[in-house]
């Protein structure tokens, strides 16, 4: 088939596009602007059009678009004029995943990491919402197996269309509530429908909502406080690893630091153990090397380590920051500098109290302007909310080797080149901390 993807620069759409390309379809796509993702797709031989243009629609068999594409998009309009089928990513999943044995990973936090861990263990095809460092992409195609490790998205309810053989749910913390009309009953009901679609369910028994299902859902239940023990943080060739005991299955080592990493790995181990020998799982787990933008070590020397992290919700940031403190202690660093680019005014304001506590333990906190993601500007008094910190409000940061330059009003106000430096955010901070912007 000839398939055209509108919004192909998004991580989710790009994953489907790559997968269909690997399966032998003729793929093209478009986006508003060129990006690192579109450049990678072009390097694979996929034709990319920027910006959106009706000229991109010629004789394709199917048009797939991301959730944010409007009906008046010129490519959507042209496709309908030509009688070409147009479907949203959500609906396209039904067809794309219908013949796969899908291990679908869902939850507000930890989906990408857990899917990448499962991919390392099971070595099947994978579509992840972030780049796995194991294979340098968010997509892997293994035609030798029908196993698909899939990051399932609850933000638009599309996880219901993921054809889950296994539903692995880390947590069900309310997020993306605008899609659910801010109705928590509808939100939780959608999770129940997703779980009930699967033959195999692997669930976190200590999530407040999931715990309410224990009497009605037949599942492999993980009770982290009882089932995960003897957690130790170790360095292997200067890389961070968490070692832990899981039930009576023995000890495991997984890349990364933190109880949340042990939790992610434990759920993945239980899901894989349904069809794999535990010793093979233990060995394959070591293939996992982290994912891009999650505790991503992007620079280091004897005096300094620089880490990029995608965390943009207080729960995520707190979990990662606890890991940062353990890592700094093992590395012998005496200072931790946190750099935060808040993501969306709505998320920042609705969680401001939690944000104000999740950086505890930092020696300096630098806050950049809110990455609006298209939202209207709202005034937030960061000075007042973060007065307990050694706070600097800045406009941007610049990376020069292993030195971070903090800029305010076009003037350098700080140069940081010692200790552990970590950035948090889902906006362009990842490019700033890497020196790519």
Coordinates of C-alpha atoms in Angstrom, one line a residue:
X1 CA 0.0 0.0 0.0
X2 CA 0.9 3.6 -0.4
X3 CA 0.4 5.2 3.0
X4 CA 0.8 8.9 3.8
X5 CA 1.2 10.1 7.4
X6 CA 0.2 13.7 8.3
X7 CA 2.2 14.9 11.4
X8 CA 4.9 12.4 10.8
X9 CA 7.4 14.3 12.9
X10 CA 5.5 13.3 16.1
X11 CA 7.1 10.4 18.0
X12 CA 3.9 8.3 17.9
X13 CA 3.1 8.8 14.2
X14 CA 6.8 8.4 13.2
X15 CA 6.8 5.0 15.0
X16 CA 3.9 3.7 12.9
X17 CA 5.4 5.1 9.7
X18 CA 8.7 3.4 10.3
X19 CA 6.9 0.1 11.2
X20 CA 4.8 0.2 8.0
X21 CA 8.0 1.1 6.0
X22 CA 9.8 -2.0 7.4
X23 CA 6.7 -4.1 6.5
X24 CA 7.2 -3.2 2.9
X25 CA 4.6 -0.5 2.3
X26 CA 5.4 2.7 0.4
X27 CA 5.4 5.4 3.0
X28 CA 5.4 9.2 2.8
X29 CA 4.6 11.9 5.3
X30 CA 4.4 15.6 6.1
X31 CA 4.8 18.0 9.0
X32 CA 4.9 21.7 9.7
X33 CA 8.6 21.9 10.0
X34 CA 11.7 19.8 9.4
X35 CA 13.1 18.1 12.5
X36 CA 15.6 15.5 13.7
X37 CA 12.8 12.9 13.3
X38 CA 11.9 13.9 9.8
X39 CA 15.6 13.9 8.8
X40 CA 15.9 10.4 10.1
X41 CA 12.9 9.3 8.2
X42 CA 14.2 10.8 5.0
X43 CA 17.5 9.0 5.5
X44 CA 15.4 5.8 5.6
X45 CA 14.0 6.6 2.2
X46 CA 10.7 8.0 3.3
X47 CA 9.5 11.1 1.3
X48 CA 8.8 14.0 3.6
X49 CA 6.9 17.2 2.8
X50 CA 7.2 20.4 4.9
X51 CA 5.0 22.3 5.6
X52 CA 1.7 20.5 5.0
X53 CA 0.6 20.8 1.3
X54 CA -2.2 19.5 -0.8
X55 CA 0.5 18.7 -3.4
X56 CA 1.7 15.9 -1.1
X57 CA -1.5 13.9 -1.8
X58 CA -1.4 12.2 -5.2
X59 CA -2.4 8.6 -5.4
X60 CA -2.0 7.2 -1.9
X61 CA -4.2 4.3 -0.8
X62 CA -4.5 5.5 2.8
X63 CA -4.0 8.7 4.9
X64 CA -3.2 8.4 8.6
X65 CA -3.0 11.6 10.7
X66 CA -2.1 12.5 14.3
X67 CA -4.8 13.5 16.8
X68 CA -4.0 17.2 16.5
X69 CA -4.6 17.4 12.7
X70 CA -7.7 19.5 12.0
X71 CA -10.4 18.6 9.3
X72 CA -9.4 21.7 7.3
X73 CA -5.8 20.5 6.9
X74 CA -5.0 21.0 3.2
X75 CA -3.9 17.4 2.9
X76 CA -7.0 16.0 4.6
X77 CA -9.2 18.2 2.3
X78 CA -7.3 17.0 -0.8
X79 CA -7.5 13.4 0.1
X80 CA -11.2 13.5 0.6
X81 CA -11.6 15.3 -2.8
X82 CA -9.7 12.3 -4.3
X83 CA -11.8 9.7 -2.4
X84 CA -8.8 8.5 -0.4
X85 CA -9.5 7.0 3.0
X86 CA -8.5 9.2 5.9
X87 CA -8.2 7.8 9.4
X88 CA -6.7 9.1 12.7
X89 CA -3.8 7.2 14.3
X90 CA -6.2 5.8 16.9
X91 CA -8.3 4.0 14.2
X92 CA -5.3 3.0 12.2
X93 CA -4.0 1.0 15.1
X94 CA -6.8 -1.5 14.7
X95 CA -5.5 -2.5 11.3
X96 CA -1.8 -2.1 11.9
X97 CA -1.7 -4.3 15.0
X98 CA -4.4 -6.8 14.2
X99 CA -2.1 -9.7 13.4
X100 CA 0.5 -9.1 16.2
X101 CA 0.8 -10.6 19.6
X102 CA 0.8 -7.3 21.4
X103 CA 2.3 -6.7 24.8
X104 CA 0.7 -3.3 25.4
X105 CA 2.2 -1.1 28.2
X106 CA 0.1 1.6 29.7
X107 CA 0.2 4.1 32.6
X108 CA 0.8 7.7 33.3
X109 CA 4.5 7.2 34.1
X110 CA 7.1 4.8 33.0
X111 CA 5.5 3.5 29.8
X112 CA 8.5 4.2 27.5
X113 CA 11.1 2.7 29.9
X114 CA 9.0 -0.4 30.6
X115 CA 8.3 -1.0 26.9
X116 CA 12.0 -0.6 26.1
X117 CA 12.9 -3.1 28.9
X118 CA 10.4 -5.6 27.5
X119 CA 11.9 -5.1 24.1
X120 CA 15.3 -5.9 25.5
X121 CA 14.0 -9.0 27.2
X122 CA 11.8 -10.4 24.5
X123 CA 13.6 -9.1 21.4
X124 CA 10.4 -8.7 19.4
X125 CA 9.3 -5.9 17.2
X126 CA 8.7 -2.7 19.2
X127 CA 7.0 0.7 18.8
X128 CA 8.0 3.0 21.7
X129 CA 7.3 6.6 22.5
X130 CA 11.0 7.3 23.0
X131 CA 14.3 6.1 21.5
X132 CA 15.8 2.9 23.0
X133 CA 19.5 3.2 23.3
X134 CA 19.8 -0.5 22.7
X135 CA 18.9 -0.2 19.1
X136 CA 19.1 3.6 18.5
X137 CA 15.4 4.1 17.5
X138 CA 11.9 4.1 18.8
X139 CA 11.0 1.3 16.4
X140 CA 12.4 -2.2 15.9
X141 CA 11.1 -4.7 13.3
X142 CA 11.7 -8.4 13.8
X143 CA 10.0 -10.4 11.1
X144 CA 11.0 -13.7 12.8
X145 CA 8.3 -13.3 15.5
X146 CA 4.8 -11.9 15.8
X147 CA 5.6 -10.5 19.3
X148 CA 5.1 -6.7 19.4
X149 CA 6.1 -4.6 22.4
X150 CA 3.9 -1.5 22.2
X151 CA 3.7 1.7 24.2
X152 CA 0.0 2.1 24.5
X153 CA -1.3 5.7 24.8
X154 CA -4.2 6.6 27.1
X155 CA -4.1 10.3 26.2
X156 CA -6.7 9.9 23.4
X157 CA -8.0 6.4 24.4
X158 CA -6.1 4.8 21.5
X159 CA -4.8 2.1 23.8
X160 CA -8.2 0.5 23.4
X161 CA -7.3 -0.2 19.8
X162 CA -3.9 -1.7 20.4
X163 CA -5.1 -5.4 20.2
X164 CA -3.6 -6.2 23.6
X165 CA -2.6 -9.9 24.1
X166 CA -1.0 -8.6 27.3
X167 CA -2.1 -5.5 29.2
X168 CA 0.7 -4.3 31.4
X169 CA -0.4 -1.3 33.5
X170 CA 2.1 0.5 35.7
X171 CA -0.2 3.0 37.2
X172 CA -3.4 4.8 36.4
X173 CA -2.8 8.3 37.7
X174 CA -5.3 10.7 36.0
X175 CA -3.5 12.6 33.2
X176 CA -4.7 14.1 29.9
X177 CA -8.1 14.6 31.6
X178 CA -9.2 17.1 28.9
X179 CA -9.8 14.1 26.6
X180 CA -12.0 12.5 29.2
X181 CA -14.0 15.7 29.8
X182 CA -12.3 15.9 33.3
X183 CA -14.5 12.9 34.3
X184 CA -12.5 10.5 36.4
X185 CA -15.1 7.8 36.2
X186 CA -14.8 7.8 32.4
X187 CA -11.0 7.8 32.7
X188 CA -10.9 4.8 35.0
X189 CA -13.6 3.0 33.0
X190 CA -11.5 3.3 29.9
X191 CA -8.6 1.7 31.8
X192 CA -10.8 -1.2 32.8
X193 CA -11.9 -1.7 29.2
X194 CA -8.3 -1.8 28.1
X195 CA -7.3 -4.3 30.8
X196 CA -10.3 -6.6 30.1
X197 CA -9.5 -6.8 26.4
X198 CA -6.3 -8.7 27.2
X199 CA -5.8 -12.4 27.8
X200 CA -2.8 -11.8 30.1
X201 CA -2.8 -8.9 32.6
X202 CA 0.2 -7.7 34.6
X203 CA -0.8 -5.1 37.1
X204 CA 0.7 -3.0 39.9
X205 CA -1.3 -3.9 43.0
X206 CA -0.2 -0.8 44.9
X207 CA -1.6 1.7 42.4
X208 CA -4.7 3.1 44.2
X209 CA -7.1 2.5 41.3
X210 CA -5.7 -0.8 40.1
X211 CA -5.9 -2.1 43.6
X212 CA -9.7 -1.8 43.5
X213 CA -9.8 -4.4 40.7
X214 CA -8.1 -7.2 42.6
X215 CA -11.3 -9.0 43.4
X216 CA -12.7 -8.8 39.8
X217 CA -9.6 -9.1 37.5
X218 CA -7.6 -12.3 37.0
X219 CA -4.0 -11.0 36.7
X220 CA -0.4 -11.4 37.6
X221 CA -0.2 -8.9 40.4
X222 CA 3.0 -7.2 41.6
X223 CA 3.0 -5.9 45.1
X224 CA 6.2 -3.8 45.0
X225 CA 6.7 -3.3 48.7
X226 CA 6.6 -7.1 49.3
X227 CA 7.7 -8.6 46.0
X228 CA 10.8 -6.3 45.3
X229 CA 13.5 -6.3 47.9
X230 CA 17.2 -5.9 48.5
X231 CA 17.5 -2.9 46.2
X232 CA 21.0 -1.7 45.7
X233 CA 22.5 1.0 43.4
X234 CA 25.7 0.0 41.8
X235 CA 28.1 1.3 39.1
X236 CA 29.1 -1.1 36.3
X237 CA 31.8 0.4 34.1
X238 CA 30.7 3.8 35.5
X239 CA 27.1 3.2 34.3
X240 CA 24.2 3.3 36.8
X241 CA 22.4 0.0 37.6
X242 CA 19.8 -1.0 40.0
X243 CA 20.1 -4.5 41.5
X244 CA 17.0 -6.1 43.2
X245 CA 15.4 -9.4 44.3
X246 CA 12.1 -10.2 42.7
X247 CA 9.8 -12.6 44.6
X248 CA 11.5 -16.0 44.6
X249 CA 12.9 -15.5 41.1
X250 CA 16.4 -14.4 42.2
X251 CA 18.3 -11.2 41.7
X252 CA 18.2 -9.0 38.6
X253 CA 20.3 -6.0 37.4
X254 CA 18.7 -3.3 35.2
X255 CA 20.3 -0.1 33.8
X256 CA 19.3 3.0 35.7
X257 CA 18.8 4.1 39.3
X258 CA 15.7 4.0 41.4
X259 CA 12.8 2.1 42.9
X260 CA 10.7 3.1 39.9
X261 CA 13.2 1.4 37.6
X262 CA 13.0 -1.8 39.7
X263 CA 9.2 -1.6 39.5
X264 CA 9.3 -1.1 35.7
X265 CA 11.7 -4.0 35.2
X266 CA 9.7 -6.3 37.6
X267 CA 6.5 -5.9 35.7
X268 CA 8.3 -6.5 32.4
X269 CA 9.9 -9.7 33.9
X270 CA 6.5 -11.0 35.0
X271 CA 5.0 -10.4 31.6
X272 CA 7.9 -12.1 29.7
X273 CA 8.0 -15.0 32.2
X274 CA 4.7 -16.2 30.8
X275 CA 6.5 -17.4 27.7
X276 CA 10.3 -17.2 28.5
X277 CA 12.7 -19.0 30.8
X278 CA 13.7 -16.8 33.8
X279 CA 17.4 -17.2 33.1
X280 CA 17.1 -16.0 29.6
X281 CA 15.1 -13.0 30.9
X282 CA 17.8 -12.3 33.5
X283 CA 20.5 -12.3 30.7
X284 CA 18.5 -10.3 28.2
X285 CA 17.6 -7.6 30.7
X286 CA 21.2 -6.5 30.5
X287 CA 20.6 -5.5 26.9
X288 CA 18.6 -2.5 28.1
X289 CA 20.8 0.6 28.1
X290 CA 18.2 3.2 28.9
X291 CA 16.2 5.4 26.6
X292 CA 16.9 8.8 25.2
X293 CA 15.8 11.7 27.4
X294 CA 15.2 9.5 30.4
X295 CA 18.1 9.8 32.9
X296 CA 20.1 10.3 29.7
X297 CA 23.8 10.9 30.5
X298 CA 24.8 13.4 27.8
X299 CA 28.2 14.5 29.1
X300 CA 30.7 13.6 31.8
X301 CA 34.2 14.1 32.9
X302 CA 35.9 13.7 36.3
X303 CA 34.4 16.9 37.7
X304 CA 30.9 16.8 36.1
X305 CA 28.0 14.7 34.8
X306 CA 25.2 16.2 32.7
X307 CA 21.9 14.4 32.5
X308 CA 18.9 15.1 30.3
X309 CA 15.5 13.9 31.6
X310 CA 12.1 14.1 30.0
X311 CA 10.3 14.3 33.3
X312 CA 7.6 16.9 33.2
X313 CA 5.1 15.7 35.9
X314 CA 6.0 16.1 39.6
X315 CA 5.7 12.3 40.2
X316 CA 8.2 11.6 37.4
X317 CA 10.6 14.4 38.5
X318 CA 10.6 13.3 42.2
X319 CA 11.3 9.6 41.2
X320 CA 14.2 10.6 38.9
X321 CA 15.5 13.2 41.4
X322 CA 15.8 10.5 44.1
X323 CA 17.8 8.5 41.7
X324 CA 20.0 11.5 40.9
X325 CA 20.9 11.9 44.6
X326 CA 21.9 8.3 44.8
X327 CA 24.0 8.6 41.6
X328 CA 25.7 11.8 42.9
X329 CA 26.6 10.1 46.1
X330 CA 28.2 7.1 44.3
X331 CA 30.1 9.4 42.0
X332 CA 31.3 11.5 44.9
X333 CA 29.8 14.8 43.7
X334 CA 29.0 17.3 46.4
X335 CA 26.6 19.5 44.4
X336 CA 23.4 18.9 42.4
X337 CA 22.0 21.5 40.0
X338 CA 18.5 21.1 38.7
X339 CA 17.3 22.9 35.6
X340 CA 13.6 22.8 34.9
X341 CA 11.6 23.9 31.9
X342 CA 7.9 23.7 33.0
X343 CA 5.7 22.1 30.4
X344 CA 2.3 23.7 29.8
X345 CA 0.8 26.4 32.0
X346 CA -2.2 24.2 32.8
X347 CA 0.0 21.3 34.1
X348 CA 2.3 23.7 36.0
X349 CA -0.6 25.5 37.7
X350 CA -2.6 22.4 38.6
X351 CA 0.5 20.7 40.1
X352 CA 2.4 23.7 41.5
X353 CA 2.4 22.5 45.1
X354 CA 3.9 19.2 44.1
X355 CA 6.4 20.8 41.8
X356 CA 7.5 23.0 44.6
X357 CA 8.7 20.0 46.6
X358 CA 10.0 17.6 44.0
X359 CA 13.4 19.3 43.7
X360 CA 14.3 19.0 47.3
X361 CA 18.0 18.1 47.7
X362 CA 19.2 20.3 44.9
X363 CA 21.9 22.8 45.7
X364 CA 20.7 25.1 42.9
X365 CA 17.4 25.3 40.9
X366 CA 17.2 27.1 37.6
X367 CA 13.8 27.6 36.1
X368 CA 13.3 28.4 32.5
X369 CA 10.2 30.0 30.9
X370 CA 7.2 27.7 30.6
X371 CA 7.1 25.7 27.3
X372 CA 3.6 26.6 26.4
X373 CA 2.8 23.8 23.9
X374 CA 0.4 26.2 22.3
X375 CA -1.4 27.3 25.5
X376 CA -2.1 30.9 26.3
X377 CA 0.4 32.7 28.6
X378 CA -0.5 32.7 32.3
X379 CA 1.5 34.5 35.0
X380 CA 3.1 32.2 37.6
X381 CA 5.0 33.5 40.6
X382 CA 7.9 31.1 40.6
X383 CA 9.8 33.4 43.0
X384 CA 7.2 32.9 45.7
X385 CA 6.5 29.2 45.1
X386 CA 10.2 28.2 45.0
X387 CA 11.6 30.7 47.6
X388 CA 13.0 27.8 49.7
X389 CA 15.5 27.0 46.9
X390 CA 18.7 28.6 45.7
X391 CA 16.6 29.8 42.7
X392 CA 17.6 31.4 39.4
X393 CA 15.0 32.4 36.8
X394 CA 16.6 32.3 33.4
X395 CA 15.7 32.7 29.7
X396 CA 17.8 29.8 28.4
X397 CA 20.9 27.7 28.9
X398 CA 23.8 27.1 26.6
X399 CA 26.1 24.0 26.5
X400 CA 29.8 24.4 25.9
X401 CA 31.6 21.1 26.3
X402 CA 30.8 20.1 29.9
X403 CA 30.0 23.6 31.0
X404 CA 26.4 24.9 31.3
X405 CA 26.0 28.7 30.7
X406 CA 22.8 30.2 32.2
X407 CA 21.5 33.2 30.3
X408 CA 19.1 35.9 31.5
X409 CA 18.3 39.1 29.4
X410 CA 21.1 38.1 27.0
X411 CA 23.7 38.1 29.8
X412 CA 25.4 35.1 31.4
X413 CA 24.4 34.9 35.0
X414 CA 25.9 31.5 35.9
X415 CA 28.6 29.1 34.6
X416 CA 28.1 25.6 36.0
X417 CA 30.9 23.1 35.4
X418 CA 31.1 21.0 38.5
X419 CA 29.0 18.4 40.2
X420 CA 25.8 16.7 38.8
X421 CA 23.7 18.8 36.5
X422 CA 20.2 17.5 35.4
X423 CA 17.6 19.1 33.2
X424 CA 13.9 18.3 33.3
X425 CA 11.2 19.0 30.7
X426 CA 9.4 17.9 27.6
X427 CA 10.1 21.0 25.5
X428 CA 13.2 22.2 23.8
X429 CA 15.3 21.9 26.9
X430 CA 16.6 18.6 25.6
X431 CA 18.3 20.4 22.7
X432 CA 19.6 23.2 25.0
X433 CA 21.2 20.8 27.4
X434 CA 22.8 18.8 24.5
X435 CA 24.2 21.9 22.9
X436 CA 22.0 21.4 19.8
X437 CA 20.2 24.8 20.2

